[in-house]
Amino acid sequence: MSKVTKKNAFHHNKKQPHPLPSNLIYNLLVNNLINISMSNITKTQAPTYYDEVIRKGYSRRDFLTFCTTIAAYMGLNQSGIAQVTEALKTKPRLPVIWLHFQECTCCSESFIRSSHPIVADVLLDQISLDYTETLMAASGAQAEEAMQNTMKKYKGEYILCVEGSVPTAADGVYCMIGGKTSIQILEEAAENAKAIIAWGSCASNGCVQSAKPNPTKATPIHKILKGKTIIKVPGCPPIGEVMAAVIVHVVTFGRIPELDRTGRPKAFYSKRIHDSCYRRSYYDAGLFVESFDDENAKKGYCLYKVGCKGPVTYNSCGTMKWNNGVSFPIQSGHGCIGCSEENYWDNGNIYDRAAIFPGFGIEANADTVGKVALGAVAVGVTAHAIMTNVRKKKILQTIENEGKLGESELE
Amino acid sequence: MSTKYLKINRMRRVYVWELPVRIYHWLNVIAILVLIVTGFFIANPLVLTSSQEPAFRYVMGTVRFLHFVASYLFFFNFAFRIYWGFVGNKFAQWHQFIPTNLAFFKDMWQIIKIDILQLKGKEHIGVGHNTLAGFIYFLTFIAFLIQILTGFALYSQNSSWWFPKLFSGIGFLFGSDMALRSFHHWTMWFFILFTVIHIYLVFYHDYVEGRGEISSMGAGYKFIEEDIFQEHKQEIKKSQEKHKISLFNQSKPTQK
């Protein structure tokens, strides 16, 4: 509770136009969840998002600000704002089932702290989280029942959000909830979902628990739900506003956002950090931080040589930034670690640009191996040259004699 | 002196490397050199201190520009060479590089025995590429292809032209751009090792055979002893009769 209080106090200072009592958000959220958990069996007409906004004491202006903000994040044009507004006003709220498997809850944390005032305070309340282990009020059999009810009642209408990877070793016993393995839960929930969203790197590509040696065989969900379209929102965690915008897109347009080849929404993952980095000009100028305590670091030069993975990472951190647009890793003087990229734990050291060369130990990068190979080749070539003079003596002699004869005849 | 018993050879001049092949070769040398040097720089930029204002500096930008220009040169040069592998002379034809029959491998083994392991035996006689060299060049072509695919895939984000964009999906096959970048870097070492061995072997053949191996990439001629030349001619005739002539040999005579 104290965290929430702090967060809202912060908002009040910054931008929030209509300050709310500091613990209102939390109450709204919890009450909302209880309401849904208890009443969604008897509910007949689901309220729209707009109904909920107004019911919770926000003004229409707040609502429109939110629609505009989120439309901007989604990369929509002016007419898109109207579409978002219209959709949120007329469409009933989509129920959300939010599953937690092998994860650290940083995605949830990021989402509930998506820090634009409107996004943070409205959207979380508005998407009705019918089941999420972390935030729901219900527990035990009651919670499981709520999930079953949602799945039955809103068959084909609910959004399934998955946070965390699924362990497949030993028949999935490493992650079990309510007597079911995570594989069973996932497959069951995915069957009739309107859209499936993989929150964070765990669900999208396995993240740290699937790094070598991956003892639990942690598996990203697209490898379990084969043949289903999954919106991957990688990042450790993903940016909260990105998460919000993805859900709003599904609500507004009734379909999943445009995805790239790997299944990430193009609006947020089509640009490299490197291309949106404000330190890019130092990169082009060839001015680099050599170590974190040097003069160049103080000057804010490019972090390329201290292992920044910005050039190989696709995300929106450079433009949307974090924590109410305050900063992002590079702005804080630390290179990008490429957390939204597949296999980033195994690709090499965080503070090193060169990847580990597989099969040659942790210290060996391509250049180390290359130099050794070059030395070996040089030795081999020299040995061969010496051997040639020994083994091919006769031939060499013949050629030499023939040549010398020609030479002598010209005298 | 043993000159009494010395055989004095009459040398036949054979036009082995046509002008386009030679131009390809040297353009390739330039492109690869530039690519390796700038590539190393991009991977690990040198500390170049200067009192210049950052706004006026464009060191990394220039080095990358050179890398990209060289990569285009490299690509189109290679594309041309593939084309020439179908229309060029006997020594430039694709089947000099890609093994299509067992004889190719037998011949390769012979070269490994005589030239590499230097066992005693009949000296190998060839005019163009020997089969082992041809096969190694085939491997380099694969390395070329890997570098082109991975390189343009990395470059695709920098460009709005459709051509590099064609390669943008390749990063996906590797999982991430980090893996792609690493693979690009590793393959580069193949070029360095190849260059060392290649240059050594050119000197080796020049030294052991005395037929102007080094200069052949200059003017295109190699010099073959008359009797070996005739022997070679007979061999080709025999194999042509045996195989009832492949499509390519039929359309292209050996000598111009």
XYZ file of C-alpha atoms in Angstrom:
667
model
C 0.000 0.000 0.000
C 2.755 2.391 0.833
C 4.271 1.974 -2.594
C 1.043 2.943 -4.264
C 0.742 5.958 -2.020
C 4.180 7.118 -2.956
C 3.552 6.626 -6.605
C 0.415 8.680 -6.582
C 2.000 11.414 -4.549
C 4.570 11.634 -7.294
C 1.930 11.957 -9.936
C 0.190 14.709 -8.127
C 3.332 16.745 -8.139
C 3.929 16.189 -11.815
C 1.018 16.133 -14.144
C -2.176 14.679 -12.831
C -4.862 17.247 -13.463
C -7.385 15.903 -10.993
C -5.656 14.564 -7.936
C -7.241 11.506 -6.460
C -7.097 10.432 -2.847
C -3.814 8.604 -2.612
C -5.181 5.138 -1.980
C -8.184 5.426 -4.229
C -6.494 3.682 -7.125
C -5.654 0.666 -5.091
C -9.138 0.492 -3.652
C -10.686 0.838 -7.048
C -8.516 -1.893 -8.360
C -9.176 -4.351 -5.579
C -12.863 -3.602 -5.431
C -13.090 -3.933 -9.131
C -11.485 -7.327 -9.051
C -13.740 -8.503 -6.263
C -16.755 -7.164 -8.079
C -15.840 -9.003 -11.191
C -14.863 -12.171 -9.436
C -18.121 -12.277 -7.563
C -20.576 -10.852 -9.989
C -19.597 -11.768 -13.487
C -21.834 -14.783 -13.470
C -24.932 -12.715 -12.849
C -23.897 -9.679 -14.866
C -25.928 -9.253 -18.009
C -24.773 -6.076 -19.723
C -21.061 -5.438 -19.345
C -20.349 -1.720 -18.902
C -18.163 0.053 -21.442
C -14.793 1.487 -20.586
C -16.233 4.962 -20.667
C -18.980 4.021 -18.202
C -16.309 2.820 -15.841
C -14.209 5.941 -16.256
C -17.113 8.173 -15.410
C -18.310 5.919 -12.606
C -14.911 6.179 -11.003
C -14.993 9.914 -10.926
C -12.847 10.880 -13.878
C -13.959 13.656 -16.128
C -14.605 13.331 -19.833
C -11.535 15.492 -20.378
C -9.406 12.911 -18.569
C -10.888 10.234 -20.730
C -10.124 12.102 -23.945
C -6.608 12.899 -22.777
C -6.078 9.234 -22.160
C -7.434 8.293 -25.594
C -5.182 10.821 -27.273
C -2.130 9.721 -25.338
C -2.602 6.071 -26.027
C -3.395 6.710 -29.700
C -0.137 8.623 -29.950
C 1.763 5.728 -28.379
C 0.133 3.376 -30.840
C 1.343 5.569 -33.673
C -2.145 6.359 -34.923
C -3.025 9.549 -36.728
C -5.716 12.083 -35.807
C -8.638 10.005 -36.991
C -7.250 7.134 -34.931
C -7.889 9.124 -31.768
C -11.567 9.245 -32.610
C -11.547 5.526 -33.226
C -9.989 4.844 -29.849
C -12.459 7.165 -28.147
C -15.399 5.626 -29.934
C -14.313 2.103 -29.137
C -13.753 2.762 -25.470
C -17.111 4.509 -25.260
C -19.200 1.884 -26.964
C -17.495 -1.459 -26.568
C -17.989 -3.495 -23.437
C -14.904 -4.119 -21.404
C -12.880 -7.115 -22.397
C -12.204 -9.498 -19.574
C -8.558 -10.297 -19.042
C -7.000 -13.430 -17.658
C -3.443 -12.749 -16.646
C -1.400 -15.842 -15.929
C 1.840 -15.865 -13.979
C 4.325 -18.662 -14.491
C 8.102 -18.564 -14.206
C 8.583 -14.866 -13.756
C 9.604 -12.154 -11.330
C 6.435 -10.048 -11.676
C 8.453 -7.191 -13.128
C 6.040 -7.070 -16.052
C 3.112 -6.574 -13.700
C 5.121 -4.005 -11.797
C 5.902 -2.161 -14.980
C 2.273 -2.272 -16.041
C 0.782 -0.959 -12.809
C 3.394 1.750 -12.840
C 2.903 2.710 -16.450
C 3.484 6.210 -15.461
C 1.622 8.597 -17.642
C -1.040 9.773 -15.187
C -3.936 8.708 -17.336
C -2.481 5.433 -18.479
C -1.477 4.455 -14.987
C -4.642 5.338 -13.214
C -7.292 4.594 -15.768
C -6.273 1.698 -17.874
C -5.422 -0.720 -15.142
C -8.836 -0.194 -13.629
C -10.517 -0.378 -16.938
C -9.229 -3.619 -18.225
C -10.999 -5.997 -15.992
C -8.444 -8.334 -14.601
C -10.609 -11.313 -13.871
C -7.730 -13.469 -12.859
C -4.210 -12.500 -11.975
C -2.364 -14.246 -9.216
C -0.561 -11.128 -8.130
C -3.338 -8.576 -7.949
C -6.616 -10.365 -7.481
C -8.368 -10.287 -4.155
C -9.685 -13.794 -4.385
C -7.519 -16.750 -3.549
C -7.521 -20.531 -3.575
C -10.552 -22.321 -4.991
C -12.403 -19.036 -5.275
C -9.754 -17.626 -7.575
C -9.660 -20.705 -9.736
C -13.407 -20.563 -9.966
C -13.294 -16.946 -11.122
C -10.957 -17.946 -13.907
C -13.115 -20.886 -14.944
C -16.172 -18.667 -14.936
C -14.549 -16.045 -17.093
C -13.347 -18.670 -19.528
C -16.827 -20.140 -19.784
C -18.825 -16.960 -19.842
C -16.585 -15.000 -22.172
C -15.595 -17.851 -24.415
C -13.677 -16.392 -27.344
C -13.875 -12.890 -25.918
C -11.299 -12.647 -23.188
C -7.720 -11.536 -23.597
C -5.149 -13.951 -22.276
C -2.012 -12.345 -20.945
C 0.851 -14.608 -20.008
C 3.687 -13.476 -17.853
C 6.583 -15.882 -17.434
C 7.895 -18.899 -19.233
C 6.588 -22.417 -18.935
C 8.858 -25.152 -17.555
C 8.495 -28.325 -19.572
C 11.074 -30.537 -17.863
C 9.707 -33.409 -15.746
C 6.230 -32.971 -17.246
C 6.043 -29.404 -16.063
C 6.127 -30.031 -12.306
C 8.408 -27.060 -11.698
C 5.477 -24.674 -11.932
C 2.091 -25.811 -10.677
C -0.920 -23.813 -9.566
C -4.033 -25.366 -8.041
C -2.789 -28.864 -8.813
C -2.303 -28.197 -12.514
C 0.932 -27.739 -14.362
C 1.520 -24.445 -16.123
C 1.373 -26.248 -19.467
C -2.161 -27.461 -18.717
C -3.292 -24.088 -17.441
C -1.858 -22.303 -20.444
C -3.324 -24.666 -23.002
C -6.702 -24.555 -21.334
C -6.783 -20.767 -21.112
C -5.457 -20.274 -24.635
C -8.040 -22.434 -26.293
C -10.833 -19.867 -26.364
C -8.931 -16.639 -25.974
C -9.686 -13.712 -28.256
C -6.044 -12.683 -28.208
C -2.953 -14.029 -26.516
C -0.305 -11.662 -25.276
C 3.121 -12.785 -24.108
C 4.241 -10.229 -21.564
C 7.963 -9.733 -21.232
C 11.000 -11.674 -22.303
C 10.089 -14.745 -20.220
C 6.925 -15.484 -22.127
C 8.343 -14.217 -25.439
C 11.753 -15.855 -25.495
C 12.489 -17.528 -22.190
C 14.675 -14.851 -20.600
C 17.046 -15.803 -17.771
C 15.459 -19.086 -16.779
C 15.942 -20.465 -20.263
C 19.605 -19.418 -20.301
C 22.103 -22.262 -20.334
C 21.832 -24.822 -18.822
C 18.084 -24.198 -18.457
C 17.458 -26.850 -15.802
C 13.658 -26.583 -15.894
C 13.494 -26.421 -19.695
C 11.825 -23.043 -19.464
C 9.963 -22.510 -22.712
C 8.450 -19.384 -24.240
C 4.729 -19.748 -24.804
C 4.806 -19.622 -28.614
C 6.621 -22.954 -28.536
C 3.798 -24.487 -26.511
C 0.839 -22.845 -28.223
C 1.863 -23.841 -31.711
C -0.170 -22.434 -34.556
C -1.690 -19.651 -32.468
C -0.897 -16.010 -33.088
C 0.760 -14.537 -30.054
C 1.496 -10.888 -29.496
C 4.988 -10.830 -28.066
C 5.797 -7.868 -25.916
C 9.398 -8.640 -24.929
C 11.509 -6.679 -22.508
C 12.589 -7.262 -18.968
C 10.169 -5.726 -18.229
C 8.413 -4.204 -21.242
C 7.541 -0.531 -21.018
C 4.241 -0.123 -19.187
C 2.790 2.233 -21.774
C 3.581 -0.267 -24.496
C 1.686 -2.925 -22.593
C -1.265 -0.588 -22.132
C -1.268 0.426 -25.770
C -1.267 -3.182 -26.959
C -4.383 -3.933 -24.940
C -6.100 -0.750 -26.077
C -5.333 -1.679 -29.663
C -7.090 -4.999 -29.252
C -10.039 -3.252 -27.608
C -10.266 -0.475 -30.181
C -9.879 -2.391 -33.375
C -11.072 -5.780 -32.266
C -7.958 -7.382 -33.672
C -4.328 -7.723 -32.772
C -1.872 -4.964 -33.747
C 0.361 -5.329 -36.782
C 3.192 -7.642 -35.844
C 6.681 -8.060 -37.233
C 8.228 -11.376 -38.248
C 8.952 -12.377 -34.687
C 5.467 -11.483 -33.484
C 6.230 -8.137 -31.838
C 3.923 -5.153 -32.408
C 5.553 -3.082 -35.124
C 4.544 0.168 -33.512
C 6.957 -0.415 -30.627
C 9.585 -2.869 -31.798
C 10.515 -1.855 -35.330
C 13.278 0.567 -34.382
C 16.597 -0.075 -32.780
C 17.476 1.673 -29.529
C 20.580 2.796 -31.406
C 18.572 4.710 -34.014
C 16.513 6.569 -31.449
C 19.339 7.122 -28.974
C 20.125 10.717 -28.116
C 23.825 9.761 -27.827
C 23.884 8.523 -31.414
C 25.740 11.597 -32.635
C 28.671 10.665 -30.376
C 28.676 7.231 -31.947
C 28.886 8.697 -35.429
C 31.573 11.095 -34.276
C 33.601 8.186 -32.905
C 33.540 9.466 -29.331
C 33.169 6.651 -26.853
C 33.146 5.989 -23.140
C 36.137 3.757 -22.488
C 35.328 3.006 -18.873
C 32.523 4.067 -16.605
C 34.721 6.355 -14.544
C 36.456 8.238 -17.319
C 36.083 11.789 -18.551
C 34.099 10.625 -21.582
C 31.476 9.031 -19.368
C 31.083 12.350 -17.628
C 30.651 14.055 -20.984
C 27.918 11.605 -21.900
C 29.634 10.008 -24.881
C 28.413 6.859 -26.587
C 28.429 3.682 -24.471
C 29.149 1.383 -27.427
C 32.562 0.295 -26.206
C 31.385 -0.540 -22.710
C 28.966 -3.065 -24.098
C 25.856 -1.123 -25.055
C 23.531 -3.447 -26.967
C 21.528 -0.556 -28.394
C 22.661 -1.318 -31.956
C 21.186 -4.814 -31.797
C 18.088 -4.166 -29.720
C 14.624 -3.346 -30.985
C 12.536 -1.445 -28.466
C 10.982 1.941 -27.726
C 13.102 2.935 -24.717
C 14.843 5.706 -26.627
C 11.608 7.447 -27.520
C 9.032 6.536 -24.860
C 11.511 6.189 -22.025
C 10.650 4.980 -18.542
C 9.074 6.288 -15.355
C 6.948 9.033 -16.755
C 9.459 9.727 -19.490
C 12.126 10.580 -16.955
C 14.979 8.508 -18.337
C 16.100 5.230 -19.805
C 19.248 3.163 -19.161
C 21.498 4.972 -21.636
C 20.410 8.353 -20.358
C 21.385 7.174 -16.889
C 24.885 6.336 -18.127
C 24.532 2.583 -18.496
C 24.509 0.763 -21.794
C 21.471 -1.065 -23.047
C 21.644 -4.746 -22.080
C 19.320 -5.776 -24.884
C 16.722 -7.230 -22.531
C 14.053 -7.457 -25.202
C 16.210 -9.546 -27.522
C 16.087 -13.291 -27.723
C 18.766 -15.203 -25.868
C 20.331 -12.064 -24.454
C 21.642 -13.861 -21.390
C 23.683 -16.272 -23.477
C 24.878 -13.862 -26.131
C 27.769 -12.474 -24.183
C 28.765 -10.302 -21.283
C 26.720 -7.258 -20.460
C 29.770 -4.983 -20.576
C 31.334 -6.487 -23.660
C 30.450 -5.929 -27.275
C 31.978 -9.135 -28.546
C 29.977 -12.263 -28.080
C 31.468 -15.389 -26.560
C 32.690 -17.741 -29.234
C 30.853 -21.009 -28.634
C 32.934 -23.960 -27.548
C 35.998 -21.983 -26.491
C 35.242 -21.046 -22.896
C 33.751 -17.942 -21.413
C 36.738 -15.654 -22.014
C 37.166 -16.417 -25.700
C 35.571 -14.116 -28.199
C 35.889 -14.385 -31.967
C 39.079 -12.330 -32.071
C 40.853 -14.434 -29.465
C 40.040 -17.594 -31.384
C 40.865 -15.910 -34.683
C 44.284 -14.776 -33.521
C 45.160 -18.256 -32.305
C 43.977 -19.746 -35.597
C 45.996 -17.163 -37.507
C 49.090 -18.115 -35.514
C 48.460 -21.782 -36.221
C 48.098 -21.058 -39.937
C 51.313 -19.043 -39.957
C 53.183 -21.895 -38.287
C 51.631 -24.408 -40.683
C 52.527 -22.361 -43.724
C 56.114 -21.920 -42.564
C 56.455 -25.617 -41.860
C 55.034 -26.406 -45.258
C 57.439 -24.026 -46.963
C 60.399 -25.706 -45.280
C 59.065 -29.145 -46.091
C 58.603 -28.165 -49.722
C 62.274 -27.327 -50.048
C 63.191 -30.712 -48.642
C 60.650 -32.995 -50.252
C 60.537 -31.359 -53.651
C 64.259 -30.826 -53.913
C 64.556 -32.730 -57.188
C 61.851 -30.844 -58.984
C 63.105 -27.522 -57.751
C 66.583 -28.489 -58.908
C 65.351 -29.351 -62.391
C 63.545 -26.067 -62.784
C 66.501 -24.177 -61.462
C 68.898 -25.911 -63.829
C 66.681 -25.290 -66.802
C 66.411 -21.652 -65.857
C 70.110 -21.285 -65.271
C 70.888 -22.889 -68.607
C 68.753 -20.292 -70.293
C 70.549 -17.622 -68.366
C 73.997 -18.900 -69.300
C 73.124 -19.186 -72.974
C 72.319 -15.507 -73.070
C 75.781 -14.511 -71.958
C 77.206 -30.336 -64.942
C 74.091 -32.311 -65.448
C 72.904 -29.964 -68.162
C 73.693 -32.619 -70.736
C 70.658 -34.608 -69.651
C 68.549 -31.569 -68.999
C 65.243 -31.341 -70.776
C 64.715 -27.964 -72.328
C 60.975 -27.222 -72.288
C 59.121 -25.363 -74.914
C 56.398 -23.455 -73.056
C 52.926 -22.951 -74.376
C 51.239 -19.683 -73.407
C 47.697 -20.387 -72.224
C 45.199 -17.615 -71.615
C 43.751 -18.810 -68.320
C 42.226 -15.846 -66.519
C 40.136 -13.650 -68.749
C 40.053 -9.910 -68.139
C 36.696 -9.945 -66.293
C 38.024 -12.654 -63.976
C 41.136 -10.629 -63.265
C 39.157 -7.449 -62.632
C 36.845 -9.418 -60.356
C 39.828 -10.780 -58.470
C 41.438 -7.432 -57.794
C 38.199 -5.633 -56.997
C 37.554 -8.410 -54.555
C 40.965 -7.859 -52.978
C 40.248 -4.166 -52.525
C 36.740 -4.732 -51.213
C 37.752 -7.435 -48.747
C 40.713 -5.432 -47.485
C 38.560 -2.381 -46.883
C 35.824 -4.500 -45.335
C 38.184 -6.241 -42.920
C 39.953 -3.069 -41.799
C 36.778 -1.017 -41.409
C 34.981 -4.028 -39.952
C 37.569 -4.329 -37.191
C 37.237 -0.631 -36.551
C 33.468 -0.803 -36.313
C 33.636 -3.784 -33.969
C 36.128 -2.069 -31.699
C 36.686 1.597 -32.538
C 40.096 3.083 -31.840
C 40.480 5.953 -29.449
C 41.160 8.876 -31.731
C 41.631 11.967 -29.645
C 41.272 15.360 -31.186
C 40.498 18.849 -30.027
C 37.765 19.083 -32.620
C 34.233 19.765 -31.474
C 32.118 16.594 -31.525
C 29.750 18.272 -33.947
C 32.451 18.426 -36.600
C 33.591 14.865 -36.161
C 32.240 11.991 -38.201
C 34.896 9.315 -37.703
C 32.649 6.341 -37.059
C 30.216 7.571 -39.672
C 32.965 7.730 -42.296
C 34.350 4.319 -41.423
C 30.899 2.811 -41.604
C 30.269 4.570 -44.895
C 33.431 3.003 -46.319
C 32.321 -0.377 -45.026
C 28.949 -0.031 -46.720
C 30.384 1.197 -50.002
C 32.841 -1.694 -50.020
C 30.041 -4.100 -49.195
C 28.069 -3.001 -52.236
C 31.164 -3.315 -54.393
C 31.750 -6.756 -52.923
C 28.184 -7.851 -53.525
C 27.874 -6.745 -57.132
C 31.342 -8.003 -57.912
C 30.399 -11.403 -56.541
C 27.098 -11.383 -58.410
C 29.023 -10.672 -61.591
C 31.419 -13.532 -60.872
C 28.520 -15.950 -60.512
C 27.252 -14.788 -63.887
C 30.727 -15.234 -65.337
C 30.751 -18.765 -63.979
C 28.220 -19.568 -66.681
C 29.524 -17.567 -69.625
C 33.259 -17.418 -68.934
C 35.930 -19.724 -70.346
C 36.664 -23.277 -69.253
C 38.722 -22.125 -66.283
C 36.042 -19.772 -65.026
C 33.152 -22.218 -65.334
C 31.147 -23.146 -62.247
C 32.063 -26.824 -62.446
C 35.652 -25.871 -61.667
C 34.375 -25.147 -58.178
C 31.455 -27.413 -57.482
C 32.196 -31.153 -57.442
C 29.814 -32.999 -59.718
C 31.533 -36.353 -60.053
C 33.753 -38.800 -58.232
C 36.780 -37.943 -60.372
C 36.749 -34.476 -58.817
C 37.196 -35.941 -55.348
C 39.813 -38.447 -56.507
C 41.783 -35.613 -58.019
C 41.403 -33.612 -54.813
C 42.806 -36.466 -52.788
C 45.738 -36.680 -55.189
C 46.496 -32.991 -54.600
C 46.263 -33.380 -50.852
C 48.770 -36.253 -51.062
C 51.270 -34.607 -53.381
C 51.054 -30.892 -52.613
C 49.847 -30.694 -49.034
C 51.252 -33.830 -47.385
C 54.085 -33.959 -49.926
C 54.100 -37.697 -50.263
C 56.033 -39.174 -53.152
C 54.070 -39.722 -56.305
C 53.324 -38.419 -59.729
C 53.362 -34.629 -59.758
C 49.979 -33.139 -60.321
C 49.434 -31.419 -63.613
C 46.841 -28.727 -64.024
C 46.294 -25.540 -65.933
C 43.497 -23.585 -64.282
C 42.466 -24.089 -60.670
C 43.389 -27.437 -59.324
C 40.409 -29.292 -57.932
C 41.326 -28.720 -54.289
C 41.711 -24.991 -54.852
C 38.463 -24.950 -56.805
C 36.653 -26.641 -53.963
C 38.134 -24.244 -51.394
C 36.977 -21.344 -53.578
C 33.541 -22.898 -53.503
C 33.696 -22.758 -49.714
C 34.778 -19.123 -49.898
C 31.782 -18.423 -52.108
C 29.618 -19.832 -49.343
C 31.435 -17.581 -46.878
C 30.834 -14.663 -49.274
C 27.171 -15.534 -49.244
C 27.057 -15.732 -45.445
C 28.741 -12.332 -45.162
C 26.397 -10.812 -47.712
C 23.300 -12.219 -46.041
C 24.320 -11.333 -42.492
C 25.907 -8.031 -43.482
C 22.970 -6.700 -45.445
C 20.619 -7.964 -42.747
C 22.503 -5.805 -40.248
C 22.556 -2.940 -42.714
C 18.849 -3.173 -43.558
C 17.904 -1.049 -40.545
C 20.093 1.775 -41.855
C 18.541 1.902 -45.242
C 15.237 2.709 -46.789
C 16.134 1.184 -50.137
C 14.257 -1.991 -50.970
C 17.384 -3.959 -51.748
C 18.912 -4.141 -48.243
C 15.387 -4.449 -46.866
C 15.174 -7.786 -48.657
C 17.614 -9.139 -46.106
C 15.836 -7.805 -43.035
C 14.242 -11.147 -42.215
C 17.554 -12.899 -41.740
C 18.061 -11.610 -38.217
C 14.970 -13.541 -37.280
C 16.605 -16.812 -38.307
C 19.431 -16.079 -35.909
C 17.111 -15.125 -33.068
C 18.535 -11.683 -32.513
C 20.751 -9.109 -34.186
C 23.385 -9.812 -31.550
C 23.754 -13.386 -32.792
C 23.703 -12.105 -36.352
C 26.424 -9.569 -35.651
C 28.569 -12.203 -33.944
C 28.183 -14.582 -36.848
C 29.201 -11.819 -39.252
C 32.280 -11.182 -37.136
C 33.261 -14.853 -36.886
C 32.952 -15.465 -40.600
C 35.289 -12.536 -41.225
C 38.102 -14.562 -39.671
C 37.645 -17.179 -42.376
C 38.585 -14.507 -44.911
C 41.742 -13.619 -43.038
C 42.863 -17.237 -42.703
C 41.971 -17.895 -46.329
C 43.996 -14.901 -47.513
C 47.118 -16.048 -45.697
C 46.898 -19.569 -47.098
C 45.898 -18.334 -50.555
C 48.863 -16.023 -50.888
C 51.227 -18.667 -49.574
C 49.973 -21.249 -52.056
C 50.300 -18.872 -54.991
C 53.961 -18.433 -54.089
C 54.271 -22.156 -53.544
C 52.971 -23.008 -57.023
C 55.029 -20.295 -58.628
C 58.129 -21.644 -56.907
C 57.571 -25.361 -57.420
C 56.136 -25.265 -60.941
C 57.868 -22.253 -62.440
C 54.994 -21.407 -64.752
C 54.278 -17.812 -63.783
C 51.518 -18.541 -61.259
C 51.819 -15.161 -59.563
C 51.780 -13.121 -62.766
C 48.857 -15.069 -64.185
C 46.468 -12.832 -62.251
C 48.150 -9.871 -63.926
C 48.044 -10.552 -67.640
C 46.058 -13.768 -67.485
C 48.647 -16.151 -68.976
C 50.141 -19.300 -67.606
C 53.017 -21.124 -69.276
C 52.710 -24.847 -69.749
C 55.417 -27.247 -70.882
C 54.679 -28.500 -74.417
C 54.530 -32.219 -73.542
C 52.376 -31.596 -70.475
C 50.166 -29.398 -72.594
C 49.684 -32.211 -75.110
C 49.111 -34.727 -72.353
C 46.482 -32.489 -70.864
C 44.812 -32.092 -74.224
C 44.599 -35.826 -74.655
C 43.149 -36.245 -71.182
C 40.411 -33.735 -71.865
C 39.598 -35.393 -75.169
C 39.342 -38.763 -73.469
C 37.123 -37.538 -70.679
C 34.922 -35.684 -73.124
C 34.362 -38.842 -75.090
C 33.756 -40.736 -71.908
C 31.137 -38.357 -70.561
C 29.637 -37.672 -73.988
C 30.355 -34.041 -73.290
C 28.566 -31.929 -70.805
C 26.368 -29.101 -71.921
C 28.874 -26.437 -71.062
C 31.882 -27.917 -72.783
C 29.922 -28.292 -75.957
C 28.980 -24.675 -76.167
C 32.401 -23.390 -75.209
C 35.544 -24.486 -76.937
C 38.652 -24.888 -74.776
C 40.789 -22.478 -76.730
C 39.770 -19.170 -78.094
